[in-house]
Coordinates of C-alpha atoms and ligand atoms in Angstrom, one line a residue:
X221 CA 0.2 0.1 0.4
X222 CA 1.7 3.5 -1.0
X223 CA 2.7 5.4 2.0
X224 CA 0.9 8.4 2.8
X225 CA 1.5 12.2 1.4
X226 CA 0.9 15.6 1.5
X227 CA 0.8 18.0 -1.1
X228 CA -0.8 21.8 0.3
X229 CA -1.1 23.5 -3.4
X230 CA 2.4 24.2 -4.6
X231 CA 4.2 23.9 -1.1
X232 CA 4.4 19.7 0.1
X233 CA 4.6 19.2 3.0
X234 CA 8.1 17.8 4.4
X235 CA 9.8 17.0 7.7
X236 CA 8.4 16.6 10.6
X237 CA 4.9 16.5 9.1
X238 CA 6.3 13.5 6.6
X239 CA 6.8 12.5 9.2
X240 CA 3.5 11.7 11.1
X241 CA 1.8 11.3 8.3
X242 CA 4.0 7.5 6.9
X243 CA 1.4 5.8 9.0
X244 CA -1.1 7.2 6.4
X245 CA -2.6 3.8 5.3
X246 CA -3.8 5.6 2.0
X247 CA -1.7 8.1 -0.8
X248 CA -3.5 12.1 0.7
X249 CA -3.2 13.8 -2.6
X250 CA -3.4 17.6 -2.9
X251 CA -6.9 19.5 -2.5
X252 CA -6.1 22.9 -1.3
X253 CA -10.6 23.1 -1.5
X254 CA -10.3 20.7 1.2
X255 CA -8.1 22.6 3.3
X256 CA -10.0 25.6 3.0
X257 CA -13.4 24.2 4.0
X258 CA -11.4 24.0 7.8
X259 CA -8.9 26.9 7.7
X260 CA -11.0 29.5 5.6
X261 CA -8.3 32.8 6.1
X262 CA -5.9 30.5 5.0
X263 CA -4.7 31.7 1.2
X264 CA -3.2 29.6 -1.1
X265 CA -0.2 32.4 -0.6
X266 CA 0.2 31.5 3.0
X267 CA 1.2 28.5 2.6
X268 CA 1.9 26.4 3.6
X269 CA 1.0 26.0 7.7
X270 CA 2.1 24.1 10.1
X271 CA 0.7 19.9 10.8
X272 CA 1.2 19.7 14.3
X273 CA -1.5 16.7 15.2
X274 CA -3.2 13.7 13.1
X275 CA -4.1 11.9 15.7
X276 CA -7.3 12.8 16.3
X277 CA -7.3 16.7 15.8
X278 CA -5.7 18.2 12.8
X279 CA -4.5 20.9 13.9
X280 CA -3.3 23.7 11.6
X281 CA -0.8 27.1 12.2
X282 CA -1.2 30.4 9.4
X283 CA -1.2 33.5 9.0
X284 CA -0.8 33.3 12.9
X285 CA -4.1 31.7 13.7
X286 CA -5.2 27.9 15.0
X287 CA -7.8 26.3 13.1
X288 CA -8.5 22.6 14.0
X289 CA -10.6 20.3 12.8
X290 CA -11.7 16.7 14.5
X291 CA -11.4 14.7 12.2
X292 CA -14.8 12.6 12.4
X293 CA -16.2 15.0 10.1
X294 CA -14.0 13.4 7.6
X295 CA -16.8 14.1 5.1
X296 CA -18.1 13.3 1.0
X297 CA -16.1 16.2 -0.1
X298 CA -12.9 15.4 1.6
X299 CA -12.9 11.8 0.7
X300 CA -12.5 12.9 -2.3
X301 CA -8.8 14.7 -1.2
X302 CA -8.2 10.4 -0.9
X303 CA -6.3 8.8 -4.0
X304 CA -5.0 5.6 -3.1
X305 CA -4.2 2.3 -5.1
X306 CA -5.3 0.0 -3.2
X307 CA -8.3 0.6 -1.6
X308 CA -9.2 0.2 2.1
X309 CA -11.2 -3.0 2.1
X310 CA -14.0 -3.5 5.0
X311 CA -16.5 -5.8 6.0
X312 CA -19.6 -5.7 7.6
X313 CA -20.9 -8.7 9.4
X314 CA -24.8 -8.2 9.6
X315 CA -27.3 -7.2 6.9
X316 CA -29.8 -5.6 8.3
X317 CA -29.9 -1.6 9.2
X318 CA -27.2 -1.6 11.6
X319 CA -25.1 -2.6 9.3
X320 CA -26.1 -1.4 5.8
X321 CA -25.8 2.7 7.6
X322 CA -22.9 1.2 8.4
X323 CA -22.0 0.7 4.4
X324 CA -23.4 3.3 3.4
X325 CA -22.3 5.6 6.0
X326 CA -17.8 4.0 5.4
X327 CA -19.3 4.5 1.3
X328 CA -19.9 7.7 1.4
X329 CA -17.6 9.0 3.5
X330 CA -14.2 7.3 1.4
X331 CA -16.3 6.8 -1.7
X332 CA -13.5 5.1 -4.5
X333 CA -11.3 4.5 -1.5
X334 CA -13.0 1.7 0.3
X335 CA -14.7 -2.0 -0.9
X336 CA -17.1 -3.1 1.4
X337 CA -18.1 -6.3 2.0
X338 CA -21.8 -7.3 3.7
X339 CA -22.3 -10.8 5.1
X340 CA -25.1 -12.3 6.0
X341 CA -26.1 -15.7 7.2
X342 CA -29.0 -16.2 5.6
X343 CA -29.4 -16.2 2.1
X344 CA -32.5 -12.8 2.9
X345 CA -30.8 -9.4 3.9
X346 CA -31.9 -6.4 5.9
X347 CA -32.7 -8.7 9.4
X348 CA -34.4 -7.1 11.5
X349 CA -36.5 -4.9 8.9
X350 CA -37.9 -8.3 7.1
X351 CA -37.2 -10.3 9.6
X352 CA -38.7 -8.4 13.4
X353 CA -41.1 -5.5 11.7
X354 CA -44.3 -5.9 12.2
X355 CA -45.8 -7.3 9.1
X356 CA -48.9 -4.5 9.3
X357 CA -46.0 -1.6 9.6
X358 CA -45.0 -1.8 5.7
X359 CA -44.1 1.9 6.3
X360 CA -41.0 1.4 8.4
X361 CA -40.7 -1.3 6.1
X362 CA -39.6 1.3 3.5
X363 CA -36.0 2.0 4.6
X364 CA -35.2 -1.5 2.4
X365 CA -35.9 0.6 -0.4
X366 CA -32.9 2.9 0.4
X367 CA -31.3 -0.5 2.2
X368 CA -31.5 -1.8 -1.9
X369 CA -29.6 1.8 -3.5
X370 CA -26.7 1.2 -1.8
X371 CA -26.1 -2.6 -2.7
X372 CA -26.5 -1.4 -6.7
X373 CA -25.6 2.1 -6.5
X374 CA -22.4 1.2 -6.2
X375 CA -22.2 -1.4 -8.9
X376 CA -23.6 2.2 -11.1
X377 CA -21.9 4.8 -9.5
X378 CA -19.1 4.6 -7.8
X379 CA -16.5 2.1 -9.8
X380 CA -14.3 0.3 -7.7
X381 CA -16.6 -0.1 -4.8
X382 CA -18.6 -3.2 -4.0
X383 CA -21.4 -3.8 -1.8
X384 CA -22.1 -7.8 -1.5
X385 CA -24.0 -9.7 0.4
X386 CA -23.1 -13.2 0.5
X387 CA -25.8 -16.1 2.0
X388 CA -23.6 -18.0 3.9
X389 CA -23.0 -19.0 8.4
X390 CA -21.0 -15.9 8.9
X391 CA -20.5 -15.9 12.7
X392 CA -21.8 -19.1 14.5
X393 CA -23.2 -18.5 17.8
X394 CA -21.7 -20.4 20.2
X395 CA -23.9 -22.6 21.5
X396 CA -27.4 -23.5 19.3
X397 CA -30.7 -25.1 19.4
X398 CA -30.8 -28.6 18.0
X399 CA -33.0 -27.6 15.3
X400 CA -30.5 -25.6 13.5
X401 CA -28.1 -28.4 13.6
X402 CA -28.6 -27.9 9.1
X403 CA -26.4 -25.4 10.0
X404 CA -22.5 -27.1 8.8
X405 CA -20.5 -24.8 11.3
X406 CA -17.6 -26.9 9.3
X407 CA -17.0 -24.7 6.8
X408 CA -18.0 -21.4 8.8
X409 CA -16.2 -18.4 8.9
X410 CA -14.5 -17.1 12.0
X411 CA -14.0 -13.3 13.1
X412 CA -9.5 -14.4 12.9
X413 CA -10.8 -15.5 8.9
X414 CA -11.9 -11.6 8.4
X415 CA -9.2 -10.1 10.2
X416 CA -7.1 -11.3 7.8
X417 CA -8.5 -10.2 4.7
X418 CA -9.9 -7.2 5.7
X419 CA -8.4 -3.3 6.9
X420 CA -11.7 -3.7 9.7
X421 CA -14.7 -5.6 10.3
X422 CA -18.4 -4.4 11.5
X423 CA -20.0 -6.4 13.8
X424 CA -24.2 -4.8 13.1
X425 CA -25.4 -9.6 13.5
X426 CA -27.5 -7.7 15.6
X427 CA -28.9 -10.0 18.6
X428 CA -30.7 -13.1 18.9
X429 CA -31.6 -14.3 21.6
X430 CA -33.5 -13.0 24.2
X431 CA -33.8 -12.3 27.7
X432 CA -34.7 -14.6 30.2
X433 CA -37.7 -14.6 32.7
X434 CA -35.4 -16.3 35.6
X435 CA -39.4 -17.9 36.8
X436 CA -40.0 -21.6 36.8
X437 CA -41.6 -23.3 34.6
X438 CA -39.9 -20.8 32.1
X439 CA -39.1 -24.7 29.5
X440 CA -42.4 -25.4 30.1
X441 CA -44.3 -26.5 26.4
X442 CA -46.2 -23.3 25.1
X443 CA -43.7 -20.5 27.4
X444 CA -42.2 -18.5 23.8
X445 CA -39.5 -15.3 23.9
X446 CA -41.6 -12.7 22.2
X447 CA -38.2 -12.7 19.4
X448 CA -40.1 -16.3 18.5
X449 CA -43.5 -16.1 17.3
X450 CA -42.1 -12.1 16.0
X451 CA -39.8 -14.0 13.8
X452 CA -42.2 -17.4 13.0
X453 CA -44.7 -15.1 12.0
X454 CA -42.1 -12.9 9.9
X455 CA -41.1 -15.9 8.0
X456 CA -37.9 -16.3 9.5
X457 CA -36.4 -19.7 7.9
X458 CA -35.0 -20.7 11.9
X459 CA -39.0 -19.7 12.7
X460 CA -40.9 -20.2 10.0
X461 CA -41.6 -23.7 11.7
X462 CA -41.8 -23.2 14.6
X463 CA -45.2 -25.7 17.0
X464 CA -47.1 -22.5 18.2
X465 CA -50.3 -22.9 19.1
X466 CA -53.3 -20.9 19.5
X467 CA -55.4 -22.7 20.9
X468 CA -56.0 -22.2 23.9
X469 CA -58.4 -18.7 25.1
X470 CA -55.7 -16.5 26.5
X471 CA -52.2 -15.5 25.6
X472 CA -50.5 -14.1 28.9
X473 CA -47.8 -11.6 27.4
X474 CA -44.8 -10.6 30.4
X475 CA -43.2 -6.5 29.2
X476 CA -44.6 -3.7 28.1
X477 CA -42.7 -2.8 25.5
X478 CA -43.2 -2.0 22.0
X479 CA -42.5 -5.9 21.0
X480 CA -45.4 -7.4 23.3
X481 CA -47.3 -4.6 21.5
X482 CA -46.6 -5.5 18.1
X483 CA -47.4 -9.6 19.5
X484 CA -50.5 -8.6 21.1
X485 CA -51.4 -7.1 17.9
X486 CA -50.5 -9.4 16.1
X487 CA -52.8 -12.3 18.0
X488 CA -55.8 -9.9 18.5
X489 CA -56.1 -7.8 15.0
X490 CA -58.5 -9.3 12.2
X491 CA -56.6 -11.4 10.5
X492 CA -57.7 -10.3 7.2
X493 CA -56.2 -7.5 8.3
X494 CA -53.1 -9.6 8.7
X495 CA -53.8 -11.9 5.3
X496 CA -52.2 -8.3 2.9
X497 CA -49.8 -8.1 4.5
X498 CA -46.0 -9.5 4.3
X499 CA -46.7 -11.8 6.9
X500 CA -45.9 -15.1 6.3
X501 CA -49.0 -17.2 5.0
X502 CA -47.8 -19.8 7.8
X503 CA -48.5 -17.4 10.4
X504 CA -51.7 -16.5 8.9
X505 CA -53.2 -20.1 8.3
X506 CA -52.6 -20.5 12.1
X507 CA -53.7 -17.2 12.4
X508 CA -57.6 -17.9 11.0
X509 CA -57.6 -20.6 12.9
X510 CA -56.8 -19.4 16.8
X511 CA -58.7 -19.8 19.4
X512 CA -56.4 -17.0 21.1
X513 CA -59.2 -14.4 22.8
X514 CA -57.5 -12.8 25.2
X515 CA -54.1 -10.9 25.8
X516 CA -52.4 -10.1 29.5
X517 CA -50.3 -8.2 28.8
X518 CA -48.4 -8.0 32.2
X519 CA -46.1 -4.9 33.4
X520 CA -43.9 -5.2 36.5
X521 CA -44.3 -1.6 36.6
X522 CA -46.5 0.9 36.5
X523 CA -47.8 3.2 33.4
X524 CA -45.3 5.8 33.5
X525 CA -42.2 3.4 33.4
X526 CA -43.9 1.2 30.1
X527 CA -41.9 1.3 27.2
X528 CA -44.6 0.8 25.0
X529 CA -44.6 4.4 23.3
X530 CA -47.9 6.5 22.6
X531 CA -48.8 5.8 19.0
X532 CA -48.0 2.4 18.9
X533 CA -50.3 2.3 22.8
X534 CA -53.0 4.8 20.7
X535 CA -52.8 1.7 18.0
X536 CA -53.6 -0.8 19.9
X537 CA -56.4 0.4 21.6
X538 CA -58.7 1.0 19.0
X539 CA -58.7 -2.2 17.1
X540 CA -61.4 -2.9 15.8
X541 CA -63.0 -6.0 18.3
X542 CA -61.4 -5.5 20.9
X543 CA -62.0 -4.6 24.7
X544 CA -59.9 -3.5 26.1
X545 CA -59.6 -3.4 30.4
X546 CA -57.2 -1.0 32.1
X547 CA -58.0 -1.0 36.0
X548 CA -58.4 2.5 36.5
X549 CA -56.7 2.6 39.6
X550 CA -53.8 1.6 38.3
X551 CA -53.4 4.9 36.3
X552 CA -52.4 7.0 40.0
X553 CA -49.0 9.1 40.1
X554 CA -46.8 8.8 43.0
X555 CA -45.7 12.5 43.3
X556 CA -41.6 11.3 42.0
X557 CA -43.9 10.1 38.8
X558 CA -46.2 12.9 38.2
X559 CA -42.7 15.1 37.8
X560 CA -41.3 12.1 36.0
X561 CA -44.4 12.4 33.2
X562 CA -44.2 16.8 33.1
X563 CA -40.8 16.2 31.6
X564 CA -40.9 13.2 29.4
X565 CA -43.5 13.6 26.8
X566 CA -43.1 10.6 25.5
X567 CA -44.3 9.0 29.3
X568 CA -47.1 11.9 29.6
X569 CA -48.6 10.9 26.3
X570 CA -49.0 7.5 26.6
X571 CA -50.5 7.9 30.3
X572 CA -53.0 10.2 28.4
X573 CA -53.5 7.9 26.7
X574 CA -54.5 5.6 29.2
X575 CA -56.2 7.9 30.7
X576 CA -58.1 8.3 27.5
X577 CA -59.2 4.7 27.4
X578 CA -60.5 4.1 31.4
X579 CA -62.7 7.6 30.5
X580 CA -64.0 6.4 26.8
X581 CA -64.5 2.6 28.3
X582 CA -67.3 2.1 26.0
X583 CA -68.2 -0.9 24.7
X584 CA -66.1 -2.3 22.0
X585 CA -67.3 -1.7 18.4
X586 CA -67.9 -6.1 17.0
X587 CA -66.9 -6.9 12.9
X588 CA -69.4 -7.7 11.8
X589 CA -69.1 -11.8 11.9
X590 CA -66.1 -11.9 14.8
X591 CA -66.3 -13.0 18.4
X592 CA -65.2 -10.2 20.7
X593 CA -61.8 -10.0 22.0
X594 CA -60.2 -8.7 25.6
X595 CA -56.9 -6.9 26.3
X596 CA -56.4 -6.6 29.3
X597 CA -52.6 -4.2 30.3
X598 CA -52.2 -5.2 33.5
X599 CA -49.5 -2.9 35.8
X600 CA -47.7 -2.9 39.0
X601 CA -47.6 -8.0 38.2
X602 CA -43.8 -9.2 38.1
X603 CA -44.1 -12.6 36.6
X604 CA -43.7 -14.9 40.0
X605 CA -44.1 -18.6 38.4
X606 CA -45.6 -20.7 34.5
X607 CA -47.4 -23.0 36.1
X608 CA -48.0 -27.0 34.6
X609 CA -51.1 -28.8 33.8
X610 CA -51.5 -31.4 30.4
X611 CA -53.5 -29.7 27.8
X612 CA -55.3 -30.6 25.1
X613 CA -53.7 -33.3 22.4
X614 CA -50.2 -32.1 24.0
X615 CA -48.1 -35.6 26.2
X616 CA -45.9 -32.9 28.0
X617 CA -46.2 -30.1 30.0
X618 CA -48.5 -27.5 28.2
X619 CA -48.4 -24.0 31.1
X620 CA -51.3 -23.6 31.5
X621 CA -52.0 -20.5 34.2
X622 CA -49.3 -18.0 35.2
X623 CA -48.9 -16.5 39.2
X624 CA -47.7 -13.2 39.5
X625 CA -46.9 -10.8 42.3
X626 CA -48.1 -7.4 43.2
X627 CA -45.1 -4.5 43.7
X628 CA -44.8 -1.4 44.2
X629 CA -42.9 1.1 42.7
X630 CA -39.8 2.3 45.1
X631 CA -37.2 4.0 43.8
X632 CA -38.1 3.4 40.4
X633 CA -38.1 -0.7 40.8
X634 CA -40.6 -2.8 40.7
X635 CA -41.4 -4.2 44.8
X636 CA -42.8 -7.1 45.2
X637 CA -46.0 -6.8 48.0
X638 CA -46.2 -11.0 48.2
X639 CA -49.5 -10.6 47.2
X640 CA -49.6 -12.8 44.4
X641 CA -52.1 -13.8 41.4
X642 CA -52.3 -16.8 39.1
X643 CA -54.3 -16.3 35.1
X644 CA -54.8 -19.4 32.8
X645 CA -53.0 -18.8 29.8
X646 CA -52.2 -22.1 27.6
X647 CA -50.0 -20.1 25.6
X648 CA -47.1 -17.4 27.4
X649 CA -44.5 -14.9 25.6
X650 CA -41.7 -13.7 27.4
X651 CA -41.1 -9.4 25.7
X652 CA -38.3 -8.3 27.8
X653 CA -35.8 -7.7 26.2
X654 CA -33.3 -8.9 22.7
X655 CA -29.9 -9.5 23.9
X656 CA -27.1 -10.9 21.6
X657 CA -25.1 -14.1 21.2
X658 CA -21.8 -14.9 22.4
X659 CA -19.4 -16.1 19.4
X660 CA -16.3 -17.6 19.8
X661 CA -13.4 -15.0 19.6
X662 CA -15.7 -12.0 20.0
X663 CA -15.5 -9.3 23.5
X664 CA -18.8 -10.2 24.8
X665 CA -20.7 -8.4 26.9
X666 CA -22.9 -11.6 29.2
X667 CA -24.0 -9.5 31.2
X668 CA -25.8 -6.9 28.9
X669 CA -26.0 -9.4 25.9
X670 CA -23.6 -6.6 23.3
X671 CA -19.8 -6.4 22.3
X672 CA -18.0 -4.1 25.4
X673 CA -17.3 -1.6 23.4
X674 CA -16.1 3.3 23.0
X675 CA -18.2 4.5 20.6
X676 CA -18.2 1.1 18.4
X677 CA -14.7 0.2 18.8
X678 CA -13.8 -3.5 20.2
X679 CA -13.0 -3.6 23.0
X680 CA -10.3 -5.9 23.3
X681 CA -11.3 -9.6 25.7
X682 CA -7.7 -9.5 28.3
X683 CA -7.5 -5.7 28.4
X684 CA -10.6 -4.6 28.2
X685 CA -8.5 0.1 28.2
X686 CA -7.5 -1.3 24.8
X687 CA -9.6 -1.7 21.3
X688 CA -8.8 -4.1 18.9
X689 CA -7.2 -2.2 16.1
X690 CA -9.7 -2.6 13.0
X691 CA -12.6 -3.8 14.9
X692 CA -16.0 -1.9 15.4
X693 CA -19.8 -2.9 15.8
X694 CA -23.1 -0.8 15.2
X695 CA -26.5 -1.3 16.3
X696 CA -28.0 -3.4 18.9
X697 CA -25.2 -5.4 19.5
X698 CA -23.4 -1.7 20.6
X699 CA -25.8 -1.1 22.1
X700 CA -28.5 -3.1 23.2
X701 CA -31.7 -3.7 21.4
X702 CA -32.9 -0.1 21.9
X703 CA -34.7 2.6 19.7
X704 CA -36.1 2.5 16.0
X705 CA -35.2 1.8 12.6
X706 CA -34.0 5.6 12.9
X707 CA -31.5 5.5 14.9
X708 CA -29.5 2.8 14.1
X709 CA -28.1 5.1 11.4
X710 CA -27.3 7.7 14.1
X711 CA -25.3 4.4 15.3
X712 CA -23.6 3.7 12.2
X713 CA -22.4 7.3 12.3
X714 CA -20.7 7.5 15.2
X715 CA -19.0 4.2 14.2
X716 CA -17.8 5.1 10.9
X717 CA -16.8 8.6 12.7
X718 CA -14.7 6.2 14.7
X719 CA -13.0 4.1 11.9
X720 CA -12.4 7.6 10.2
X721 CA -10.3 8.5 13.6
X722 CA -9.1 5.3 12.7
X723 CA -8.2 5.2 9.0
X724 CA -6.3 8.7 9.0
X725 CA -4.5 8.2 12.2
X726 CA -2.6 4.4 10.7
X727 CA -4.1 2.6 13.2
X728 CA -5.9 0.2 10.7
X729 CA -3.7 -3.1 10.3
X730 CA -2.9 -4.5 7.4
X731 CA -4.7 -7.5 5.8
X732 CA -1.8 -9.7 5.9
X733 CA -4.6 -12.8 3.6
X734 CA -2.3 -12.9 0.1
X735 CA -5.2 -11.8 -1.3
X736 CA -6.8 -9.5 0.6
X737 CA -10.5 -8.3 0.6
X738 CA -13.7 -9.1 -1.5
X739 CA -11.5 -11.7 -4.1
X740 CA -10.2 -13.2 -0.6
X741 CA -13.2 -13.7 1.0
X742 CA -14.7 -16.0 -2.1
X743 CA -11.5 -18.1 -2.9
X744 CA -12.1 -19.0 1.1
X745 CA -16.0 -20.0 0.8
X746 CA -15.4 -22.0 -2.6
X747 CA -12.2 -23.1 -0.7
X748 CA -14.1 -23.8 2.1
X749 CA -17.8 -25.5 0.2
X750 CA -19.6 -22.4 1.7
X751 CA -22.5 -21.8 -0.1
X752 CA -22.7 -18.1 -0.1
X753 CA -25.4 -16.5 -2.3
X754 CA -25.3 -12.2 -4.2
X755 CA -27.1 -9.0 -4.7
X756 CA -28.5 -10.9 -7.9
X757 CA -30.0 -14.0 -6.7
X758 CA -30.8 -12.1 -3.8
X759 CA -32.9 -10.6 -6.8
X760 CA -34.7 -13.8 -8.1
X761 CA -35.3 -14.4 -4.6
X762 CA -36.9 -11.4 -4.4
X763 CA -38.4 -11.4 -7.7
X764 CA -40.3 -15.1 -7.2
X765 CA -41.4 -13.6 -3.6
X766 CA -43.5 -10.6 -5.6
X767 CA -44.3 -12.7 -8.5
X768 CA -46.3 -14.8 -5.7
X769 CA -47.7 -12.3 -3.2
X770 CA -49.0 -10.6 -5.7
X771 CA -51.4 -14.4 -6.7
X772 CA -52.1 -14.0 -3.1
X773 CA -52.9 -10.2 -2.7
X774 CA -50.5 -8.7 -0.9
X775 CA -46.2 -7.5 -1.9
X776 CA -44.7 -10.1 -1.0
X777 CA -45.9 -13.8 -0.2
X778 CA -42.0 -14.9 1.8
X779 CA -40.1 -18.4 1.0
X780 CA -38.8 -19.8 4.9
X781 CA -37.6 -22.3 4.0
X782 CA -33.5 -21.8 4.0
X783 CA -33.5 -25.0 1.0
X784 CA -36.6 -23.3 -0.7
X785 CA -34.6 -20.1 -0.9
X786 CA -31.3 -21.4 -1.7
X787 CA -33.0 -22.9 -5.3
X788 CA -35.4 -19.7 -5.6
X789 CA -31.2 -17.7 -5.1
X790 CA -30.7 -20.3 -8.2
X791 CA -33.1 -21.1 -10.4
Ligands
NAP1099 P1 -38.3 -2.9 26.2 O1 -38.6 -2.0 25.5 O2 -36.3 -2.4 26.7 O3 -39.6 -3.6 27.1 C1 -38.8 -4.8 27.5 C2 -39.8 -4.6 28.4 O4 -39.8 -5.3 29.8 C3 -40.6 -3.3 29.1 O5 -41.2 -3.0 30.3 C4 -39.4 -4.0 30.8 O6 -40.0 -3.3 32.6 C5 -40.4 -4.8 31.2 N1 -39.1 -6.5 31.7 C6 -38.0 -6.1 32.2 N2 -37.1 -6.9 32.8 C7 -38.1 -7.9 33.1 C8 -38.4 -9.3 33.3 N3 -37.9 -9.5 34.7 N4 -39.5 -8.5 34.0 C9 -40.9 -8.2 33.9 N5 -41.2 -7.8 33.2 C10 -39.6 -6.9 32.0 O7 -37.4 -4.8 24.9 P2 -38.6 -4.8 22.9 O8 -40.2 -4.5 23.9 O9 -38.6 -5.7 23.0 O10 -38.1 -3.2 22.3 C11 -36.5 -3.8 21.6 C12 -36.3 -2.2 21.1 O11 -37.0 -2.0 19.6 C13 -37.9 -1.3 22.3 O12 -36.8 0.3 22.1 C14 -38.7 -0.4 21.1 O13 -39.8 0.6 20.8 C15 -38.2 -1.2 20.0 N6 -39.9 -0.9 18.7 C16 -40.5 -0.2 18.4 C17 -41.0 -0.8 17.9 C18 -42.0 0.6 16.9 O14 -41.0 1.9 16.8 N7 -43.4 0.4 16.5 C19 -42.1 -1.4 17.6 C20 -40.4 -2.3 18.0 C21 -40.0 -2.5 18.5 P3 -38.9 -2.2 32.5 O15 -39.1 -1.2 32.5 O16 -39.7 -2.8 34.2 O17 -37.6 -2.9 32.9

């Protein structure tokens, strides 16, 4: 790779400055324009200025004045001043919003001087947008149009920049259920494989596991995580055959977040409304036969601490044919909670929406022909136990009831009162947060379920005060499972900014593999016999899904089995 040289107009920077620049991995060619953009009072005649630091700030003395520019502010215009004979190779692991936004930011910053590969273990891109976002929220999914452009634009407009999406069982979770035995871990690509082929690796593979309630009975049949239900109805190929039974009158959901609301809405909504979405067809068929008439959401704290947002709450409270049960006494606020609501607009709105629902308490508007359903929002109830029994058609022990302990909120925490209640339930969902999965060789904080990092730079396992050169993270894996899709844009900006700083500071490792980047990876995949699919293959899947959907009046009819996806990708 060519060493750095910096020219400022006619004046070449020499001596001490050149020594600062030597570690840079890219040649930086003359660009008075870019220089003037942060040192506006310098004129070409006043060059050469004196450059003082290239670590995180670029400091310049010029005409007796100092100018400082944070290197995280490197913009596309500046990237235009970079030239290199050998572009940077980056690999983003995970093709969800965090992965795509990071790739986009890197491409914007470095233009033709970077090649970004996006990898995914599935043959379908878009991660959470495809597998997580509720099917009846198509507006949220529109972001895939932008992601599709990111995949396509480089090929058309950006010359040597490439973004590829592969399917490969990349970076396998250390522990997998038996149901995933079709994944041949012998063929996996390890983090080390990537590190020796890329200048930088960005881990953006999200949170594929769930927090546990840690109460007796959690392993009973009929108990699922909300993520499992969501991935089932969204046709995630690892979860499409999950034996979720909807043959029970009552479903209980623990947790008062938006995922809980999504699950409750899907269970209660008129199935005809869902049949015209991209919900997987097997889920639509199952929901059509569903016996679930009552969904009870339990929150361990009160309405002032509920995690759902007003818009989502309003939507579920307004479902036709659904009677809403909220206990008025639960809405009473302590002084501290009143102060909290005053300062927090979202919590205040949530409380207002709940209060309006209680005040209205109008009888439900039954949909013609459909029996009434009920949604119960129960606050100050913490899960204590899931109780077994033998349910119809089940040979093993199935959950038949839940026991909850009443709570009070003390200093913001739910404290049990020693009073217990039980209600019958044949389907129980824990919707208390997602969590990342530990992967061999990747630093991981088991408590938070995230990869430990500072602003996206991954910390070393052995020495948490140091970071791993060239290893970054973004999205839920970086900051935990919170925020909407757009939150990942901000998150990606931060990660891309530290990458830019490291690039400029010469802190990116140089690939050691004989064949770096995309070519090296493709070679390795082929050597190991790993079937991978690229953009064109995904486009074939996409086309088939849309075509199948048109027949059923849906935006797409998802292909939900791995072997069918691979077949659709190739023919
Ligand atoms: P979340 O918003 O963090 O909510 C988790 C819920 O679980 C909270 O009510 C929490 O109560 C409860 N909880 C945690 N541990 C518990 C325990 N041991 N026992 C009982 N309850 C417990 O998580 P999420 O619903 O999975 O959502 C994840 C993120 O995705 C959120 O930022 C959410 O807004 C976002 N999302 C957005 C949308 C949308 O915009 N439409 C849709 C889906 C998801 P405490 O507060 O008491 O801990």
